[in-house]
Coordinates of C-alpha atoms and ligand atoms in Angstrom, one line a residue:
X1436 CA -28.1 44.7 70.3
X1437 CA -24.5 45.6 69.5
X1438 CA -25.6 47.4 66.1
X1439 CA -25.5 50.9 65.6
X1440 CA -27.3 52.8 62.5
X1441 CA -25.9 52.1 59.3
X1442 CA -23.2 54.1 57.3
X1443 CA -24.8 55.9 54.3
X1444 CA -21.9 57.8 52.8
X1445 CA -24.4 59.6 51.1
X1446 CA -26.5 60.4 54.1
X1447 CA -23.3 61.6 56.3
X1448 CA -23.8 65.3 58.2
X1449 CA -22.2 67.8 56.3
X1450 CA -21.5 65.5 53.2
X1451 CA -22.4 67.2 49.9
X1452 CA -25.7 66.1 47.7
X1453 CA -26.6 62.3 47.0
X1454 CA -26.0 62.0 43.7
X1455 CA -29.2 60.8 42.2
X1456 CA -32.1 60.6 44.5
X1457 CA -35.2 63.3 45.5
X1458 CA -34.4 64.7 41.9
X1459 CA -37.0 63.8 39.2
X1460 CA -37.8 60.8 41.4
X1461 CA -41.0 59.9 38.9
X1462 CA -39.0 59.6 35.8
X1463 CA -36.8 57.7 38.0
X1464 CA -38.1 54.8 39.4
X1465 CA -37.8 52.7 36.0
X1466 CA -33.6 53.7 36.2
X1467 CA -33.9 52.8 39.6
X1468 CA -35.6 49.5 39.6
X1469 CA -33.2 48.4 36.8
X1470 CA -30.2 49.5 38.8
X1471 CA -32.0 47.6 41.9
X1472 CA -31.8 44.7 39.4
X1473 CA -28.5 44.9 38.2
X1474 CA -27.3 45.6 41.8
X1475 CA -28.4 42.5 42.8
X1476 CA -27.2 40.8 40.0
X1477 CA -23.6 41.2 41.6
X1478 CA -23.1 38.6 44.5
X1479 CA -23.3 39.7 48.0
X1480 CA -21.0 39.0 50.9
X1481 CA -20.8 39.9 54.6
X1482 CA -17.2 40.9 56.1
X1483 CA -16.7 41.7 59.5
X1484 CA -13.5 43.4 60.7
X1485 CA -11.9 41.6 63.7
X1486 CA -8.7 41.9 65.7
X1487 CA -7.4 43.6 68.5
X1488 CA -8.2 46.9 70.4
X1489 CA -6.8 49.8 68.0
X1490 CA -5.3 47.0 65.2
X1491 CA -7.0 49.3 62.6
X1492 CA -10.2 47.8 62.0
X1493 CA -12.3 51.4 61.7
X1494 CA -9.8 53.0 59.8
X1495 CA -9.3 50.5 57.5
X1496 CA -13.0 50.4 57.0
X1497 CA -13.2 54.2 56.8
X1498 CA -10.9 53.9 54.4
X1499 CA -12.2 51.6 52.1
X1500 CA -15.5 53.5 52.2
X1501 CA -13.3 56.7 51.3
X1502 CA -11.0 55.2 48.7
X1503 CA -15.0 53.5 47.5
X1504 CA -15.9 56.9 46.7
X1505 CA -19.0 57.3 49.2
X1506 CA -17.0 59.8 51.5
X1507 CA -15.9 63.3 50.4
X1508 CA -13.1 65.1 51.4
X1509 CA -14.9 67.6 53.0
X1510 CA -16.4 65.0 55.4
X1511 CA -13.0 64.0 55.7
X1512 CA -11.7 67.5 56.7
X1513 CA -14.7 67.9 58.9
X1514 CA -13.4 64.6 60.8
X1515 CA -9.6 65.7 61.0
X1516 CA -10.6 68.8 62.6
X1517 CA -13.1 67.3 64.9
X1518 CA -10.4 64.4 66.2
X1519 CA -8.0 67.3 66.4
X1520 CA -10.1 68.7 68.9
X1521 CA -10.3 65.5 70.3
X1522 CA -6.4 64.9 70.5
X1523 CA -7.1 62.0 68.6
X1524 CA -5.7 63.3 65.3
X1525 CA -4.8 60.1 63.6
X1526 CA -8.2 58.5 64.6
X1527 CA -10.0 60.7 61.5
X1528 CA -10.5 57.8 59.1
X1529 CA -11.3 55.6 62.4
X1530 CA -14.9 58.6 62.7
X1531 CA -16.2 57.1 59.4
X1532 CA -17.4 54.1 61.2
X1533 CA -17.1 54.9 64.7
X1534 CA -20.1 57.6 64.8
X1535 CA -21.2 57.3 68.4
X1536 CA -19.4 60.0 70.8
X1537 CA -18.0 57.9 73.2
X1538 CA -17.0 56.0 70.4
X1539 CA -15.2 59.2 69.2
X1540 CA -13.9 60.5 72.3
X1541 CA -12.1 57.3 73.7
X1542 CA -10.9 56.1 70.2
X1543 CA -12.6 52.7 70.8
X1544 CA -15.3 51.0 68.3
X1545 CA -18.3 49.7 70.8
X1546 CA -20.8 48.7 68.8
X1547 CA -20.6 46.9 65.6
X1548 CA -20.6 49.4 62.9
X1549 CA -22.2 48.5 59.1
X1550 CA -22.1 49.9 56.2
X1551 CA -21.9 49.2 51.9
X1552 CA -19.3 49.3 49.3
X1553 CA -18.9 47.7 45.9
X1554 CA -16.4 46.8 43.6
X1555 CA -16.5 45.2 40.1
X1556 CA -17.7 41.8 41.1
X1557 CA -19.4 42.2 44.5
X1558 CA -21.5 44.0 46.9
X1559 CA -20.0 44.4 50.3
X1560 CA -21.7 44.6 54.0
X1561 CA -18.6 45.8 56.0
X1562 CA -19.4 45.5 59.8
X1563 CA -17.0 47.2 61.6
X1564 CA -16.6 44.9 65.1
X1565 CA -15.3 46.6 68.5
X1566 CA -11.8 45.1 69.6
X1567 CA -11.6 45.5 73.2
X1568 CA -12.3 42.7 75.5
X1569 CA -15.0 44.4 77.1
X1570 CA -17.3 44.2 73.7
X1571 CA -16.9 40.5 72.6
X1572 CA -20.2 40.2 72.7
X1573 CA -20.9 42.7 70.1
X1574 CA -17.7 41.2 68.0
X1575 CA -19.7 38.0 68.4
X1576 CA -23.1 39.4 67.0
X1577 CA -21.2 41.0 64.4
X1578 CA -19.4 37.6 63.4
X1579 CA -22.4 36.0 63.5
X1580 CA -23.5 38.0 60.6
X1581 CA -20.4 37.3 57.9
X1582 CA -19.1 35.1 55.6
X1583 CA -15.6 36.1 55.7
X1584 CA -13.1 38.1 57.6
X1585 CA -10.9 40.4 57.3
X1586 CA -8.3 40.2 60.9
X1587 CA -6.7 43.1 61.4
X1588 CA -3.3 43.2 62.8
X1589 CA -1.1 45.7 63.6
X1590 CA 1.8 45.8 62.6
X1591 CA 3.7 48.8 65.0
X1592 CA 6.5 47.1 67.4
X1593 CA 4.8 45.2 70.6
X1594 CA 1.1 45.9 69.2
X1595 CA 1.5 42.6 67.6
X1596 CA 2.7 40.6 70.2
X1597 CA 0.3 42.1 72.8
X1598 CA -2.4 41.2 70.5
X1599 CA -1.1 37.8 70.0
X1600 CA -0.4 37.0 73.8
X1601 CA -2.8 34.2 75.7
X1602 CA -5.7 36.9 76.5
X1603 CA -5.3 39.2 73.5
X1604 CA -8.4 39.2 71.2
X1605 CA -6.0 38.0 68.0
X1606 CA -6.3 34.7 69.4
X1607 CA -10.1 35.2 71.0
X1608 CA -11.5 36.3 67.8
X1609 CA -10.2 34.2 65.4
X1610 CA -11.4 31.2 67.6
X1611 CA -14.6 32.8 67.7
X1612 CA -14.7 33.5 64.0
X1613 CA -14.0 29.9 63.0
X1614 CA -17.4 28.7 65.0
X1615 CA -19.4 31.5 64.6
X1616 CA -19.4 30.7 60.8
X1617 CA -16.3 32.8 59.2
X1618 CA -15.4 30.7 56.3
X1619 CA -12.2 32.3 55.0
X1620 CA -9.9 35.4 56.4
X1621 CA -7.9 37.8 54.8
X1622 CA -4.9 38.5 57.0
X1623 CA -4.1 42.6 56.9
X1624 CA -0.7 43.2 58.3
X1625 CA -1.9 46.9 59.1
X1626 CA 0.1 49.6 60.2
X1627 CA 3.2 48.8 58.0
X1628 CA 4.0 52.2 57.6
X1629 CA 4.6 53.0 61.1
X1630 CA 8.0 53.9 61.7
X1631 CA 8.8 51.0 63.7
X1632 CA 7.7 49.2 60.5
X1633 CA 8.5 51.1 57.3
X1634 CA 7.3 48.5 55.1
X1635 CA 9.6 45.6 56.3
X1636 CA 9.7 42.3 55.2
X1637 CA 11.1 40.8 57.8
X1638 CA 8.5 42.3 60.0
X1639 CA 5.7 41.2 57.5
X1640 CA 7.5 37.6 57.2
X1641 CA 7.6 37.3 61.3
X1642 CA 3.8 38.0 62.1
X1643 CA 2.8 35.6 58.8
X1644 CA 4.7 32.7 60.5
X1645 CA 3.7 33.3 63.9
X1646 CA 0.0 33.4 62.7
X1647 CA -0.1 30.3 60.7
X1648 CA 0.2 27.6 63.0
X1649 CA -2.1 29.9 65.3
X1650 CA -4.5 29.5 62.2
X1651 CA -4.5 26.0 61.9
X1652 CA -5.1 25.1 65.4
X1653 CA -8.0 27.3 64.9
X1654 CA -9.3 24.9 62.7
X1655 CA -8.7 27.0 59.2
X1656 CA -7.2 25.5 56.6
X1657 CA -4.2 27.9 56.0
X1658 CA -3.6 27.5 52.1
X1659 CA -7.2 27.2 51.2
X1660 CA -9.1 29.7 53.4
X1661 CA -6.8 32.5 54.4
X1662 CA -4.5 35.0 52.3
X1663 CA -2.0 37.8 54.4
X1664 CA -1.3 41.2 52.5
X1665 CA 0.5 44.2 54.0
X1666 CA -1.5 47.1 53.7
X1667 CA -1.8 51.0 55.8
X1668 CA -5.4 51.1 56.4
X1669 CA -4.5 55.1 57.3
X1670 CA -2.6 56.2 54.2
X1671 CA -4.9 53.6 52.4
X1672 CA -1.6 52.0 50.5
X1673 CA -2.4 48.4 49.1
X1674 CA -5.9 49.1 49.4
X1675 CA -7.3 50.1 46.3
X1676 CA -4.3 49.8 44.0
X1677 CA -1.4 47.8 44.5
X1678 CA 1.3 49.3 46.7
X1679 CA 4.3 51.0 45.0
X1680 CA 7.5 49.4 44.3
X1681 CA 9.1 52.4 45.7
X1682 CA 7.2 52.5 49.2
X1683 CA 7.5 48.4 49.3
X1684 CA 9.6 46.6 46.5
X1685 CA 9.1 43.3 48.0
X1686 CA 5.2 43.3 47.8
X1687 CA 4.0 41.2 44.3
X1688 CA 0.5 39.8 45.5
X1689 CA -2.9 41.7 45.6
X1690 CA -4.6 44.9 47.1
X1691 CA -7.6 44.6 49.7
X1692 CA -10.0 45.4 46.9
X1693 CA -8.7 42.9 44.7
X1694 CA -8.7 40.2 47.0
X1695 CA -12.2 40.9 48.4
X1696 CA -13.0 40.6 44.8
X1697 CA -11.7 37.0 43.9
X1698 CA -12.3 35.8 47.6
X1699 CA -15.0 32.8 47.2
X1700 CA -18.2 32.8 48.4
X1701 CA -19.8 30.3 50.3
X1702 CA -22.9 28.4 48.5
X1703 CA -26.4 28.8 49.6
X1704 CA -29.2 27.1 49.3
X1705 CA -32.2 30.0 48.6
X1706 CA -34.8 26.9 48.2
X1707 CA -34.0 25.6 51.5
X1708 CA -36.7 26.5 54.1
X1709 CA -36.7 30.2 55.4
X1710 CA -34.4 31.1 58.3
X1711 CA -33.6 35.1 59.8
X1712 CA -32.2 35.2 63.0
X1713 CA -33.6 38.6 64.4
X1714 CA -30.9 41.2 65.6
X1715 CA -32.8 43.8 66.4
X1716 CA -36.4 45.4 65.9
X1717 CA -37.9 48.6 65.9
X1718 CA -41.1 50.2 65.4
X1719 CA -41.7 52.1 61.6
X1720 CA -45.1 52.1 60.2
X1721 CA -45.4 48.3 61.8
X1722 CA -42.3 46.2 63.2
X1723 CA -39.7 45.8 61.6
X1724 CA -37.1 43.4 62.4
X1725 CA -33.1 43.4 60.9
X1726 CA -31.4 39.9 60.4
X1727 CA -29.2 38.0 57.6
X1728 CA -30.7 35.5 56.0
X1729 CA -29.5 31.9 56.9
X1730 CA -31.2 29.6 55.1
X1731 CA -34.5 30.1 52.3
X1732 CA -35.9 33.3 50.5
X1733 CA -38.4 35.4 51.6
X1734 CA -40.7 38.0 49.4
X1735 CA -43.3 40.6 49.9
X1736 CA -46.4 39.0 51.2
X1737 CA -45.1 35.4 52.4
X1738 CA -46.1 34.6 55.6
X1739 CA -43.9 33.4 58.1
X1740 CA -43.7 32.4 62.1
X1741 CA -41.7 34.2 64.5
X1742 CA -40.3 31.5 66.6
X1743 CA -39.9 30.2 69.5
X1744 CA -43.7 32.0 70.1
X1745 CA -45.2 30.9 67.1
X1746 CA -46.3 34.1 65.6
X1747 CA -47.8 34.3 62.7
X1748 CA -46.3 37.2 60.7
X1749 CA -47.0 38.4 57.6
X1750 CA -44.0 40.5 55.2
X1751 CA -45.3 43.0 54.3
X1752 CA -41.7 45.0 53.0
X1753 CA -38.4 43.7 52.6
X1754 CA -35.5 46.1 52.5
X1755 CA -31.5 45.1 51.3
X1756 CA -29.4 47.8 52.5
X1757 CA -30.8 51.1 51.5
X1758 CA -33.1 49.6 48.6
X1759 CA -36.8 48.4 48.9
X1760 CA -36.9 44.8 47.4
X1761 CA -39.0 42.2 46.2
X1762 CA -37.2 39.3 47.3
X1763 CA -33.9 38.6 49.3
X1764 CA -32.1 35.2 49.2
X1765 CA -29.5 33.9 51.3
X1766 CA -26.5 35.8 52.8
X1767 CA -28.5 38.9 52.2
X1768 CA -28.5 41.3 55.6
X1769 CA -32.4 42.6 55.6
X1770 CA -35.1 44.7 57.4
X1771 CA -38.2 43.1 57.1
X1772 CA -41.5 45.2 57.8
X1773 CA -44.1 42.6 59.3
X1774 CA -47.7 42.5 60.1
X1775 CA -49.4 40.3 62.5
X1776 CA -46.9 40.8 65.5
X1777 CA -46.2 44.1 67.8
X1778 CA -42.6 44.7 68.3
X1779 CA -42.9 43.9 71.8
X1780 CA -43.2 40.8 71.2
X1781 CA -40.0 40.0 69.6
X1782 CA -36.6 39.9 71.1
X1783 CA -33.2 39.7 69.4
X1784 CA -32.5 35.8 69.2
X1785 CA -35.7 34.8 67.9
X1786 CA -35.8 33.3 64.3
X1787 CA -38.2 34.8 61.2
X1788 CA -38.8 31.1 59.8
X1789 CA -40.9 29.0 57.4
X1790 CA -44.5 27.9 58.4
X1791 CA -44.1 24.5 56.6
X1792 CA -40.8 23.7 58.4
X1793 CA -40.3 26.0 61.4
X1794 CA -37.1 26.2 63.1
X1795 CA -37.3 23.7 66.6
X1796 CA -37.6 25.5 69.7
X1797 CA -35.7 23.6 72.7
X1798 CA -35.1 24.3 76.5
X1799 CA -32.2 21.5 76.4
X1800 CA -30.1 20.0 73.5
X1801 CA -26.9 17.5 73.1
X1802 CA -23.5 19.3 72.5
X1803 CA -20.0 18.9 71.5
X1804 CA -17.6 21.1 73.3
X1805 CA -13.8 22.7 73.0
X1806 CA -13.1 23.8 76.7
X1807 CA -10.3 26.4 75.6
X1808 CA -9.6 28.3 78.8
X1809 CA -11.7 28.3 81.7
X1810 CA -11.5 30.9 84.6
X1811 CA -8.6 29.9 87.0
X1812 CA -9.4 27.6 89.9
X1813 CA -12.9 26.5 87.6
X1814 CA -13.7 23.2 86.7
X1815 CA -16.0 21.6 84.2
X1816 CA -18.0 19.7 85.1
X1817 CA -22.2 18.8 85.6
X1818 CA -23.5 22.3 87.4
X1819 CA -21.5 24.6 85.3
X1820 CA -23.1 27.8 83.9
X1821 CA -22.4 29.7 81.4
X1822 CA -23.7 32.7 79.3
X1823 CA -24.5 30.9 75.9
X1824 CA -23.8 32.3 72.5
X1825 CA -25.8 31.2 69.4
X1826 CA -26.5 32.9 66.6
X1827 CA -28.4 36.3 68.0
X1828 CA -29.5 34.7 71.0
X1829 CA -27.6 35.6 74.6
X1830 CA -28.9 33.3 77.3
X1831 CA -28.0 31.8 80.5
X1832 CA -27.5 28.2 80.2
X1833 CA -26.1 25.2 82.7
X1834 CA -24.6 22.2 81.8
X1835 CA -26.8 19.1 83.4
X1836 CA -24.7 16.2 82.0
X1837 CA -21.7 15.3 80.6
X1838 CA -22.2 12.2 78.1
X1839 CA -18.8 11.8 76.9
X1840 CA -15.2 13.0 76.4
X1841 CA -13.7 12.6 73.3
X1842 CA -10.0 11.7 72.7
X1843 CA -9.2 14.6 70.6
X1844 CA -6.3 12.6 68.6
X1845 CA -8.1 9.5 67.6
X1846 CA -11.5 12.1 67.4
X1847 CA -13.4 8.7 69.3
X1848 CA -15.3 8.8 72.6
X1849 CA -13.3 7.5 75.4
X1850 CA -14.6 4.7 77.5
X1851 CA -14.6 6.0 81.1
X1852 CA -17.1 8.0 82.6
X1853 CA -16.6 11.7 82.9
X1854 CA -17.2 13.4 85.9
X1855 CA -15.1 16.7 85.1
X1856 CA -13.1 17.5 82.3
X1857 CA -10.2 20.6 82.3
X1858 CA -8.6 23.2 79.4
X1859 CA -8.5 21.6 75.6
X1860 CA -11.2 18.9 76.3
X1861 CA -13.7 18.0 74.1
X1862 CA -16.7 16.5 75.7
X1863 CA -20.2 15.9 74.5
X1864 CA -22.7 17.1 77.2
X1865 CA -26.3 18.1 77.1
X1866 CA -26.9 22.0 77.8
X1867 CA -30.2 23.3 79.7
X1868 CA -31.4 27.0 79.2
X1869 CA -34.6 28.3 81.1
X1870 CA -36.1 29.9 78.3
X1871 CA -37.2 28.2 74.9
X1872 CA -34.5 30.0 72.0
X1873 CA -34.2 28.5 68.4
X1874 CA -31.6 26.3 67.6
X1875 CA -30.5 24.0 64.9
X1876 CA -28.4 20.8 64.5
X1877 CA -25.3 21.9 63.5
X1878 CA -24.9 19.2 60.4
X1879 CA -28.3 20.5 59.5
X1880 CA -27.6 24.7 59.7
X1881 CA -23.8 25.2 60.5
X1882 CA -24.8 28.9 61.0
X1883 CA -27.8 28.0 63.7
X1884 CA -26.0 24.9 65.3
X1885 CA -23.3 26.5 66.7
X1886 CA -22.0 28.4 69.8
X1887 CA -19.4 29.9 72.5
X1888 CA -19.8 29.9 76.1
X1889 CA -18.8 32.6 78.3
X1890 CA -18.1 33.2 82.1
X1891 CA -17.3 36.3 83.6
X1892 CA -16.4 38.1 80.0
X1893 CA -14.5 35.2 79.0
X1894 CA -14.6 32.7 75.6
X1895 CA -14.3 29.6 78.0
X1896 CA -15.4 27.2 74.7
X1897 CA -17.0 26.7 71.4
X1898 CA -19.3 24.0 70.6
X1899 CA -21.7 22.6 67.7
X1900 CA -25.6 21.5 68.8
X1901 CA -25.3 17.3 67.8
X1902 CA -28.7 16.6 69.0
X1903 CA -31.9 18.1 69.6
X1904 CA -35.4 16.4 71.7
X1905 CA -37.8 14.8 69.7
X1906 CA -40.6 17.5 69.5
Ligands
LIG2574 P1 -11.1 49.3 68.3 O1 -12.3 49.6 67.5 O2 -11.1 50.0 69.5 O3 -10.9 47.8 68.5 O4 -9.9 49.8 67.4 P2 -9.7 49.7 65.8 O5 -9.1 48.4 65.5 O6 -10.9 50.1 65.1 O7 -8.5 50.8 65.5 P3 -8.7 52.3 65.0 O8 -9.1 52.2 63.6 O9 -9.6 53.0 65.9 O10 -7.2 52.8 65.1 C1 -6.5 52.8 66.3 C2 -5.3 53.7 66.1 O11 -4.4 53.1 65.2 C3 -5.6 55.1 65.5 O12 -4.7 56.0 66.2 C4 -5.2 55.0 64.1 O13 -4.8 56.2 63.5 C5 -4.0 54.0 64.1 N1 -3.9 53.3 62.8 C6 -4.8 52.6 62.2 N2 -4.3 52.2 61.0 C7 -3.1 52.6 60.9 C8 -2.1 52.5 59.9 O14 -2.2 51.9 58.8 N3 -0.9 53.2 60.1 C9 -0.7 53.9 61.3 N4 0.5 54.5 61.4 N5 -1.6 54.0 62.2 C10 -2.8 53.4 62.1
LIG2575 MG1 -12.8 50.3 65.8

């Protein structure tokens, strides 16, 4: 759902020969398991690119797959004729990630696109979310997957501000970063050599201090957990080497590249017990389902239950990125090859999970709530329903109770009963969905205990699961 094939550089139409593989592959696979290894060794994070429609967010990610080395410039020619033909000319770099044709011909990203990079310290999953409204819940799946973000704004005279406006996906995604899991953000001021820019400071300066106090009422902690740099994702200045004094003088902090490098990563637990949300499935000499890794390890041969149905599942392959593996911990964003289960039987939502301590399976569980804009003329109240966001799963869900509001100041339950609550509430209520999906408290699993509700295409609030029914 939402996930379109990965971005090989080296598999790209027209792109010339990998560089290693199909030659001499037998005298090979020692090198290659050792690389494997030392691949590994580096630490792995998930980014996803956010922001509003046409901030930047493909060509920035082209770009970095371009200035990575894993696109050549004949691909890149290829591309600049074929947006030509398109009268999209500047959207080349955007065609590295956006490889659908619709995606292509209207210049919009639709599906979440993925690919790899590296640089000295890490191994990158980029995942290249679509901006316009239409697609949040693609952005969402795609969030769901990271560990950081990158937000992409544009810098260009009145892109800002129209992405910044009540309804512009600035604010949308960030809010729906912060509960889907995004830890930290790198701000890219985009687009700052635009004309209407040309590298100013006071432009730069303006969209920092209009963003941070949008930040922090987002719940990030501005100095800790989010950097800004100016960058152009087209020309690819301050990406991989820092910008030069002569196109911006005022500029002394990092590059992209560098910052992605020193940005910390979240710790994980690869003891705790096994957690996969399933994104998607498909059939390849068995079933094989595509998922990051939440909680736990998993290795060739475990076996495992896909829940809510209580399958039992055997692994029989485990794949990280393009590379057959042995094991994958935490973070990691895998296809797993099972046996024991027919990819029928699996939707995207349910969880790959420990036998010992399976993941609870619920019809109803006990919320807390941020209402932060519901559809004119709506209230809150006991009735509601919502489309439900958690983790991979997308289901229809109703509100059958509200317990409490909480007085968001004093962060206390208020004393009088609550019938209905309005816009910026925070109530604790207990959410009903018709069929069983797999959820987790959220002090227990951040990443499986918490969700957005939408109505009619809308983020109408986030929440975090507090309690779940005795099984
Ligand atoms: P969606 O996927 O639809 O949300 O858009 P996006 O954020 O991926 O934007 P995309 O990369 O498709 O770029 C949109 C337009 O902005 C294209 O015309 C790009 O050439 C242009 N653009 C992107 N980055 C820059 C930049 O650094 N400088 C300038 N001048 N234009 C840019
Ligand atoms: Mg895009």
């Amino acid at each position: 759902m939402g996930m379109k094939d990965e971005v090989h550089g080296r598999s790209q139409p027209g792109q010339a020969e990998p560089k290693v593989k199909n030659k001499e592959v037998v005298a090979l696979e020692d090198a290659e398991a050792q690389e494997e290894m030392e691949a590994n060794k580096k630490r792995h994070l998930n980014v996803v690119f956010i922001g509003h429609v046409d901030a930047g967010k493909s060509t920035t990610g082209g770009q970095i797959l371009f200035l990575s080395g894993q696109v050549d410039d004949r691909t890149i020619h290829k591309y600049e004729k074929e947006a030509k033909d398109k009268s999209r000319e500047s959207w080349y770099m955007a065609y590295i990630m956006d490889t659908n044709e619709e995606e292509r011909v209207k210049g919009k990203t639709v599906e979440v696109g993925r690919a790899h990079f590296e640089t000295e310290t890490t191994r990158f999953t980029i995942l290249d979310a679509p901006g316009h409204k239409s697609y949040v819940p693609n952005m969402i799946s795609g969030a769901s997957q990271a560990d950081i973000g990158v937000l992409v704004i544009s810098a260009r005279k009145g892109e800002f501000e129209t992405g910044y406006e009540r309804g512009g996906q600035t604010r949308e995604h960030v809010q729906l970063a912060k509960t889907l899991g995004v830890a930290k953000l790198l701000v890219v001021v985009n687009k700052m050599d635009d004309p209407t820019v040309n590298w100013s400071k006071e432009r730069y300066d303006e969209i920092e201090s209009k963003m941070t106090p949008f930040l922090k009422s987002s719940g990030y902690n501005v100095k800790k957990d989010v950097q800004f740099l100016p960058i152009s994702g087209l020309l690819g200045s301050n990406m991989k080497t820092r910008v030069d004094k002569s196109i911006c003088s005022w500029w002394n902090g990092p590059c992209l590249f560098e910052a992605l490098d020193c940005i910390e990563v979240p710790l994980r637990d690869p003891k705790g017990p096994f957690r996969m949300p399933i994104i998607d499935k498909f059939k390849d000499m068995g079933t094989v389902v595509m998922g990051k890794v939440e909680s736990g390890s998993v290795c060739e041969g475990d076996s495992l239950l896909v829940m809510p149905n209580k399958a039992q599942v055997k692994v029989v392959a485990v794949y990280c990125d393009e590379s057959k593996v042995r094991c994958a911990g935490p973070g990691e964003n895998l296809r797993v090859r099972l046996s024991g289960i027919e990819e029928e039987d699996i939707l995207s939502g349910f969880v790959l999970s420990s036998v010992v301590k399976p993941i609870p399976a619920v019809t109803e569980f006990t919320a807390q709530l941020q209402i932060l804009e519901l559809l004119e003329n709506a209230i809150f109240t006991a009735g509601y329903k919502a489309v439900l966001h958690v983790h991979s799963v997308v289901e229809e869900c109703e509100i059958v109770e509200l317990l409490q509001q909480i007085d968001p100041k004093t962060r206390k339950p208020m004393k009088k009963k609550v019938l209905f609550v309005k816009n910026g509430a925070v109530v604790v209520c207990r959410v009903q969905v018709n069929n069983s999906i797999c959820v987790e408290k959220f002090s227990d699993f951040p990443q499986l205990g918490r969700f957005t509700l939408r109505t009619e295409g809308k983020t109408i609030a986030v929440g975090k699961v507090t309690d779940l029914p005795v099984a």
